[in-house]
XYZ file of C-alpha atoms in Angstrom:
512
model
C -25.930 16.883 20.705
C -22.457 15.422 20.326
C -22.343 14.474 24.024
C -25.672 12.686 23.624
C -24.194 10.713 20.757
C -21.347 9.500 22.955
C -23.768 8.608 25.734
C -25.931 6.653 23.300
C -22.932 4.724 21.978
C -21.915 3.839 25.522
C -25.483 2.791 26.362
C -25.596 0.506 23.336
C -22.342 -1.127 24.357
C -23.511 -1.508 27.941
C -26.806 -3.007 26.803
C -24.983 -5.509 24.625
C -22.763 -6.505 27.532
C -25.683 -6.785 29.969
C -27.620 -9.029 27.626
C -24.630 -11.298 27.086
C -24.484 -10.349 23.422
C -20.732 -10.078 23.137
C -20.694 -11.426 19.594
C -18.725 -9.683 16.819
C -22.061 -8.608 15.352
C -23.089 -6.845 18.577
C -19.715 -5.162 18.870
C -19.897 -4.009 15.257
C -23.373 -2.555 15.777
C -22.199 -0.781 18.920
C -19.304 0.769 16.974
C -21.751 2.602 14.727
C -22.900 6.072 15.827
C -26.328 5.937 17.460
C -27.807 8.188 14.767
C -26.763 5.921 11.897
C -29.669 5.251 9.512
C -31.664 2.152 10.412
C -30.898 0.598 7.029
C -27.307 0.022 8.217
C -28.397 -1.751 11.400
C -30.851 -4.325 10.099
C -31.534 -6.675 7.217
C -28.695 -7.186 4.741
C -26.409 -4.762 6.588
C -26.825 -6.654 9.849
C -26.092 -9.948 8.085
C -22.850 -8.506 6.737
C -21.642 -8.046 10.285
C -22.004 -11.793 10.962
C -19.212 -12.315 8.412
C -16.814 -10.334 10.581
C -16.942 -7.151 8.512
C -15.686 -4.131 10.438
C -18.302 -1.400 10.716
C -16.390 1.104 12.851
C -15.592 4.317 11.070
C -14.073 7.311 12.824
C -15.573 6.743 16.282
C -12.561 6.425 18.646
C -11.777 3.112 20.299
C -12.076 3.231 24.087
C -9.193 2.033 26.265
C -11.163 -1.078 27.269
C -11.617 -2.014 23.595
C -7.924 -1.659 22.754
C -6.961 -5.259 23.449
C -4.775 -6.333 20.504
C -1.369 -7.496 21.787
C 0.050 -8.854 18.523
C 2.101 -5.742 17.991
C 4.348 -7.357 15.380
C 1.432 -7.160 12.947
C 2.240 -3.521 12.229
C 5.591 -4.612 10.785
C 3.866 -6.912 8.325
C 1.273 -4.268 7.446
C 3.880 -1.795 6.260
C 6.196 -4.476 4.882
C 3.489 -5.962 2.651
C 2.109 -2.557 1.668
C 5.536 -1.542 0.334
C 6.831 -4.909 -0.882
C 5.346 -4.675 -4.353
C 5.985 -3.511 -7.884
C 5.215 0.141 -7.067
C 8.364 0.319 -4.918
C 10.243 -1.474 -7.720
C 9.034 1.043 -10.306
C 9.762 4.065 -8.075
C 13.443 3.152 -7.945
C 13.502 3.187 -11.733
C 12.763 6.906 -11.718
C 16.378 7.601 -10.744
C 17.858 6.517 -14.095
C 14.728 6.992 -16.231
C 13.517 10.440 -15.120
C 16.624 11.979 -13.534
C 19.461 10.388 -15.514
C 21.280 8.998 -12.472
C 23.602 5.997 -12.422
C 23.018 2.999 -10.181
C 25.449 4.085 -7.458
C 24.004 7.582 -7.124
C 20.444 6.284 -7.348
C 21.065 3.641 -4.655
C 22.741 6.064 -2.242
C 19.939 8.596 -2.703
C 17.337 5.898 -2.069
C 19.113 4.711 1.075
C 19.816 8.013 2.790
C 16.559 9.781 1.946
C 14.545 6.787 3.132
C 16.545 6.545 6.360
C 15.289 10.046 7.170
C 11.842 10.054 5.552
C 10.692 6.798 7.220
C 11.105 8.392 10.654
C 7.963 10.538 10.395
C 5.328 7.915 9.532
C 6.955 5.397 11.889
C 6.640 7.868 14.753
C 2.993 8.594 13.928
C 2.265 4.869 14.326
C 3.066 5.168 18.040
C 0.114 7.495 18.695
C -2.658 5.060 17.757
C -2.491 2.824 20.848
C -2.375 5.844 23.152
C -5.341 7.740 21.700
C -7.478 5.038 20.064
C -8.118 7.453 17.199
C -7.767 7.325 13.439
C -4.886 9.454 12.188
C -6.990 12.278 10.791
C -9.361 12.254 13.770
C -6.365 12.794 16.024
C -5.300 15.632 13.733
C -8.475 17.514 14.671
C -6.773 18.331 17.970
C -4.372 20.553 15.992
C -6.327 21.543 12.878
C -9.786 21.739 14.416
C -13.091 20.205 13.384
C -13.390 22.208 10.174
C -9.746 23.102 9.556
C -8.790 19.438 9.214
C -10.843 19.264 6.030
C -8.000 20.771 3.965
C -5.356 18.214 5.075
C -7.955 15.476 4.656
C -8.646 16.611 1.101
C -4.903 16.574 0.342
C -4.613 13.172 1.996
C -7.490 11.829 -0.069
C -5.791 13.025 -3.244
C -2.554 11.369 -2.141
C -4.159 8.060 -1.190
C -6.320 7.918 -4.320
C -3.216 8.729 -6.366
C -1.345 5.776 -4.853
C -4.270 3.494 -5.630
C -4.417 4.680 -9.219
C -0.683 4.044 -9.737
C -0.947 0.592 -8.162
C -3.957 -0.282 -10.303
C -2.015 0.665 -13.418
C 0.979 -1.469 -12.437
C -1.149 -4.476 -11.516
C -3.089 -4.221 -14.754
C 0.118 -3.942 -16.783
C 1.563 -7.053 -15.178
C -1.584 -9.158 -15.695
C -1.732 -8.061 -19.317
C 1.939 -8.965 -19.823
C 1.264 -12.543 -18.649
C -1.151 -12.994 -21.575
C 1.317 -11.417 -24.033
C -0.989 -8.382 -24.115
C -3.952 -10.428 -25.384
C -5.785 -9.207 -22.303
C -5.962 -5.428 -22.217
C -4.540 -3.326 -19.407
C -8.103 -2.230 -18.671
C -9.267 -5.759 -17.847
C -6.220 -6.259 -15.661
C -6.941 -3.044 -13.779
C -10.547 -4.098 -13.158
C -9.399 -7.454 -11.732
C -6.925 -5.751 -9.371
C -9.569 -3.291 -8.152
C -12.101 -6.041 -7.425
C -9.625 -8.115 -5.391
C -8.512 -5.073 -3.395
C -12.103 -3.991 -2.780
C -13.009 -7.368 -1.274
C -10.073 -7.183 1.153
C -10.835 -3.619 2.211
C -14.565 -4.295 2.488
C -13.950 -6.913 5.180
C -12.001 -4.499 7.369
C -9.291 -4.553 10.011
C -9.121 -8.230 10.992
C -9.124 -9.709 7.496
C -6.904 -6.961 6.114
C -4.195 -7.400 8.752
C -4.334 -11.188 8.344
C -3.799 -10.776 4.614
C -0.884 -8.385 5.118
C 0.841 -10.984 7.315
C 1.039 -13.489 4.447
C 0.908 -11.395 1.269
C 4.628 -10.641 1.202
C 5.799 -14.250 0.856
C 4.813 -15.024 -2.787
C 6.069 -11.570 -3.751
C 9.412 -12.308 -2.100
C 9.640 -15.614 -3.975
C 8.926 -13.914 -7.296
C 11.496 -11.182 -6.777
C 14.150 -13.695 -5.647
C 13.607 -15.767 -8.797
C 13.741 -12.613 -10.954
C 16.994 -11.602 -9.253
C 18.443 -15.094 -9.643
C 17.593 -15.214 -13.335
C 18.531 -11.648 -14.216
C 21.179 -10.820 -11.656
C 24.020 -11.501 -14.095
C 22.650 -8.773 -16.375
C 22.570 -6.059 -13.712
C 25.461 -3.631 -13.717
C 26.501 -0.242 -12.408
C 25.457 1.766 -15.452
C 27.100 5.142 -15.775
C 24.967 8.208 -16.544
C 25.538 10.288 -19.654
C 26.313 13.264 -17.411
C 27.727 13.204 -13.864
C 25.223 13.527 -11.042
C 24.690 16.983 -9.603
C 23.211 18.241 -6.363
C 20.186 19.409 -8.317
C 19.361 15.955 -9.713
C 20.162 14.164 -6.447
C 17.921 16.416 -4.344
C 15.129 16.424 -6.923
C 15.103 12.628 -7.023
C 15.333 12.615 -3.222
C 12.145 14.679 -3.030
C 10.362 12.002 -5.052
C 11.704 9.249 -2.779
C 10.653 11.166 0.345
C 7.195 11.850 -1.080
C 6.713 8.105 -1.547
C 7.004 7.330 2.171
C 6.190 10.514 4.155
C 2.600 10.450 2.971
C 2.028 7.247 4.969
C 1.980 9.525 8.026
C -1.555 10.538 7.048
C -2.821 6.980 7.668
C -0.339 5.695 10.267
C -2.476 5.287 13.401
C -5.407 3.841 11.417
C -3.686 0.458 11.868
C -2.485 0.779 15.476
C -5.552 2.176 17.249
C -6.694 -1.291 18.396
C -3.388 -2.074 20.156
C -3.259 -2.100 23.970
C -2.489 1.383 25.308
C 0.371 0.204 27.510
C 2.507 -1.060 24.611
C 5.998 0.409 24.403
C 6.065 3.244 21.888
C 9.658 2.299 21.066
C 8.531 -1.180 20.063
C 5.814 0.137 17.768
C 8.219 2.667 16.267
C 10.839 0.076 15.320
C 8.292 -2.406 13.986
C 6.900 0.330 11.732
C 10.262 1.878 10.791
C 11.789 -1.405 9.646
C 8.497 -2.289 7.965
C 8.866 0.821 5.823
C 12.625 0.894 5.298
C 13.442 -2.722 4.440
C 11.065 -3.314 1.499
C 11.265 0.202 0.094
C 15.050 0.437 -0.068
C 15.513 -3.142 -1.299
C 12.984 -2.968 -4.124
C 13.745 0.594 -5.185
C 17.424 -0.312 -5.659
C 16.459 -3.487 -7.538
C 14.075 -1.503 -9.733
C 16.773 1.058 -10.538
C 19.228 -1.683 -11.518
C 16.640 -3.385 -13.749
C 15.695 -0.095 -15.455
C 19.348 0.628 -16.229
C 19.948 -2.869 -17.636
C 16.715 -3.092 -19.663
C 17.936 -1.228 -22.800
C 20.927 -3.592 -23.106
C 18.850 -6.806 -23.137
C 16.491 -7.156 -26.129
C 13.804 -9.208 -24.356
C 13.768 -6.857 -21.360
C 13.691 -3.814 -23.596
C 10.782 -5.234 -25.587
C 8.846 -5.932 -22.395
C 9.626 -2.536 -20.916
C 8.732 -0.697 -24.128
C 8.590 3.055 -24.569
C 5.756 3.453 -22.064
C 7.685 2.118 -19.053
C 5.711 -1.130 -18.775
C 7.058 -2.431 -15.459
C 4.869 -5.533 -15.640
C 6.244 -6.313 -19.081
C 9.804 -5.888 -17.804
C 9.263 -8.281 -14.895
C 7.527 -10.791 -17.155
C 10.542 -10.698 -19.470
C 12.931 -11.164 -16.538
C 10.965 -14.237 -15.432
C 10.383 -15.660 -18.924
C 13.332 -18.135 -18.812
C 11.358 -20.368 -16.419
C 8.357 -20.542 -18.736
C 4.917 -21.019 -17.221
C 6.301 -20.801 -13.698
C 7.600 -17.370 -14.634
C 4.142 -16.333 -15.778
C 2.710 -17.599 -12.494
C 5.231 -15.489 -10.601
C 4.334 -12.463 -12.712
C 0.718 -12.963 -11.687
C 1.870 -13.025 -8.041
C 3.732 -9.763 -8.597
C 0.685 -8.182 -10.190
C -1.401 -9.163 -7.158
C 1.210 -7.710 -4.790
C -0.301 -4.268 -5.347
C -3.534 -5.473 -3.705
C -1.781 -5.204 -0.317
C -1.181 -1.528 -0.912
C -4.502 -0.718 -2.553
C -6.625 -2.474 0.089
C -4.848 -0.797 3.013
C -4.923 2.603 1.342
C -8.580 2.152 0.487
C -9.186 1.318 4.155
C -7.856 4.730 5.198
C -9.696 6.479 2.384
C -12.957 5.383 4.019
C -12.230 7.408 7.150
C -11.052 10.434 5.229
C -14.421 10.680 3.478
C -16.161 10.630 6.859
C -13.947 13.384 8.267
C -14.169 15.526 5.143
C -17.982 15.403 5.278
C -18.888 14.796 8.967
C -22.507 13.653 8.393
C -21.067 10.678 6.513
C -19.712 9.326 9.810
C -23.178 7.806 10.297
C -22.567 5.554 7.281
C -20.593 2.316 7.904
C -16.963 2.311 6.842
C -17.312 -0.426 4.232
C -19.601 1.689 2.040
C -16.762 4.078 1.254
C -14.496 1.261 0.091
C -16.849 0.978 -2.875
C -16.752 4.753 -3.430
C -12.945 4.822 -3.339
C -12.740 1.974 -5.842
C -15.182 3.732 -8.151
C -12.945 6.816 -8.131
C -9.682 4.973 -8.797
C -10.909 2.638 -11.529
C -11.738 5.050 -14.389
C -8.759 7.331 -13.693
C -6.372 4.368 -13.704
C -7.765 3.184 -17.032
C -7.399 6.621 -18.618
C -3.885 7.248 -17.256
C -2.465 3.756 -17.789
C -0.282 4.662 -20.747
C 1.445 7.637 -19.107
C 2.660 5.856 -15.990
C 6.162 7.230 -15.390
C 5.133 10.791 -16.118
C 2.218 10.453 -13.691
C 4.390 8.755 -11.052
C 7.078 11.443 -11.119
C 4.642 14.351 -10.973
C 2.536 12.746 -8.247
C 5.305 11.690 -5.864
C 7.167 14.970 -6.179
C 4.077 16.940 -5.136
C 2.609 15.004 -2.210
C 5.693 15.092 0.010
C 5.472 18.840 0.587
C 2.134 18.992 2.376
C 2.759 15.786 4.328
C 6.061 17.106 5.669
C 4.432 20.352 6.845
C 1.535 18.388 8.356
C 3.899 16.237 10.428
C 5.801 19.280 11.671
C 2.597 20.873 12.959
C 1.357 17.737 14.736
C 4.692 17.064 16.420
C 4.994 20.629 17.739
C 1.429 20.502 19.049
C 2.113 17.237 20.856
C 5.553 17.945 22.303
C 5.518 21.700 22.831
C 1.913 22.520 23.666
C 0.721 19.206 25.140
C 4.059 18.237 26.739
C 3.951 14.723 25.286
C 0.853 14.010 27.388
C -1.691 11.839 25.588
C -4.267 12.409 28.328
C -4.767 15.910 26.904
C -6.499 14.371 23.888
C -9.935 13.888 25.439
C -11.794 11.305 23.348
C -15.102 12.945 24.198
C -14.090 16.024 22.195
C -13.315 14.295 18.906
C -16.510 15.518 17.185
C -17.354 18.583 19.288
C -16.248 21.660 17.298
C -16.365 23.991 20.296
C -14.038 21.766 22.315
C -11.394 21.550 19.572
C -8.931 24.214 18.383
C -10.145 26.661 15.772
C -7.475 25.298 13.460
C -6.460 28.735 12.222
C -2.927 28.328 13.610
C -2.350 24.951 11.953
C -3.814 26.030 8.621
C -1.945 29.328 8.764
C 1.386 27.634 9.455
C 0.855 25.102 6.691
C -0.258 27.623 4.074
C 2.394 30.225 4.961
C 5.155 27.619 4.754
C 4.453 27.292 1.018
C 5.707 30.840 0.540
C 9.194 29.334 0.871
C 8.440 25.775 -0.253
C 7.394 26.878 -3.749
C 10.658 28.750 -4.527
C 12.535 25.659 -3.265
C 10.870 23.258 -5.713
C 12.725 21.730 -8.636
C 10.556 19.322 -10.562
C 9.777 18.526 -14.157
C 6.610 20.629 -14.007
C 8.007 23.589 -12.011
C 11.404 25.014 -11.034
C 11.601 27.687 -8.321
C 14.439 30.217 -8.146
C 16.021 28.590 -5.073
C 15.417 25.054 -6.297
C 17.089 25.874 -9.608
C 20.342 26.442 -7.730
C 20.116 23.926 -4.889
C 17.897 21.213 -6.280
C 14.509 20.404 -4.751
C 14.616 21.074 -1.012
C 10.883 21.677 -0.632
C 10.095 18.816 1.751
C 13.235 19.538 3.826
C 12.045 23.139 4.228
C 8.384 22.259 4.821
C 8.832 20.372 8.095
C 10.888 22.876 10.135
C 9.264 25.955 8.646
C 5.691 24.824 9.359
C 6.758 23.757 12.864
C 8.367 27.114 13.640
C 5.464 29.116 12.231
C 2.978 27.069 14.218
C 4.379 28.081 17.619
C 3.502 31.813 17.605
C 0.278 31.237 15.678
C -0.888 28.560 18.121
C -0.016 30.744 21.100
C -2.151 33.490 19.605
C -4.989 31.044 18.989
C -4.855 29.803 22.585
C -4.900 33.379 23.825
C -8.114 34.304 22.024
C -9.992 31.001 21.940
C -11.993 30.226 25.036
C -12.876 26.551 25.303
C -15.752 26.056 27.775
C -15.319 23.743 30.727
C -16.902 20.348 30.251
C -19.894 19.483 32.427
C -18.904 16.203 34.064
């Protein structure tokens, strides 16, 4: 059945080529599974494809279709995704939630990001070699059905990021109108803009990411120029301890490690012969540069806010980051309000890209949905984020701290499992990932080893946690070392479990 599907896809592509129909519309139709409902291949759906909307969901991209040579685009993707007010607000957690001074906050941000950015940057290098979405590739470790648990966790993580970004964007738009426009209206505007970008797909999205950072950079430079004289190295009430440093570090790591779950979604169209080193450094710097810069700036602004009446009024008791930035830019009048609008729209880069990956996660979580075009799920993802963002808008910092501290654990374990599978069991050989097996359960691992390693690792991760909502016995002494434990522990556990799985699972030979 699955083999027939692949044959049918290939036949459609061959037919399009033979007839001379090499238009984007023909290619988009060919990217749909052959058993997609007819409603998505004719009428209004077919007209959508003439606008350049990407239809491809989780069907892998063949080597002949991987033709993109503008590899630098991946730098701008991750740079724009992270160069926004969410990174700015995350840095503020150091002084606001953990009571750290600027020096300790900045050093924690720098060193934890230097390490944490390595994992998602490395995952970016797999896309050109396999032509697969990140979670499709993960089936070759977790199996056809086993991957559903990591996908569910990834969906929660990605939706959580979108909710936080919606809140921040809505806050900032409301602040421009001196709160005459409610946060709710602002959130709706941000969601609509992001939905349009995601709906169009890969080409439009990557074009937008290449230019979206510039107005944001201008706004932050003006804010720094106007408010720089008010920033200072505020001293904490109590000296920093290992417990607070490591607990804040877990939040910082959780912010970036989770990008590993969507990394190759944006590199799968690149030519397979691209240097993996080149892709790695484009992605690594794309993560590190904006995150570290804006998190440190956000920490400095949060420390200074209580000492400046206008900043403190804008920031308020609810941690209104948009209000704080609007106050910082207020000395330049209407131009400052314009820049605040630009900052509010900066979250669209993150939301649209995250929403793009959410589409594929829905299709992997519920395999029959792979017959539905990708763009449909951009609407579903927006519908999920919108009401939750509206409800949670007034508890932003509490939600941000709890969310970021939790998501890093599973993502760290997930990366450990995938890397061991690739380097230890597959000997760094991408040819062992046969594209024809991507949706054939019997040709994929059972997934028991990967799930077992991930679940068992939490037996030690949980005691190592130290967060506002839970403190484990080890974490109480050392600080939060959950994500540091998750990666090596899951990797080590995976080796014997995978060997056992390989011993008992018999994968039938493929009929060529």
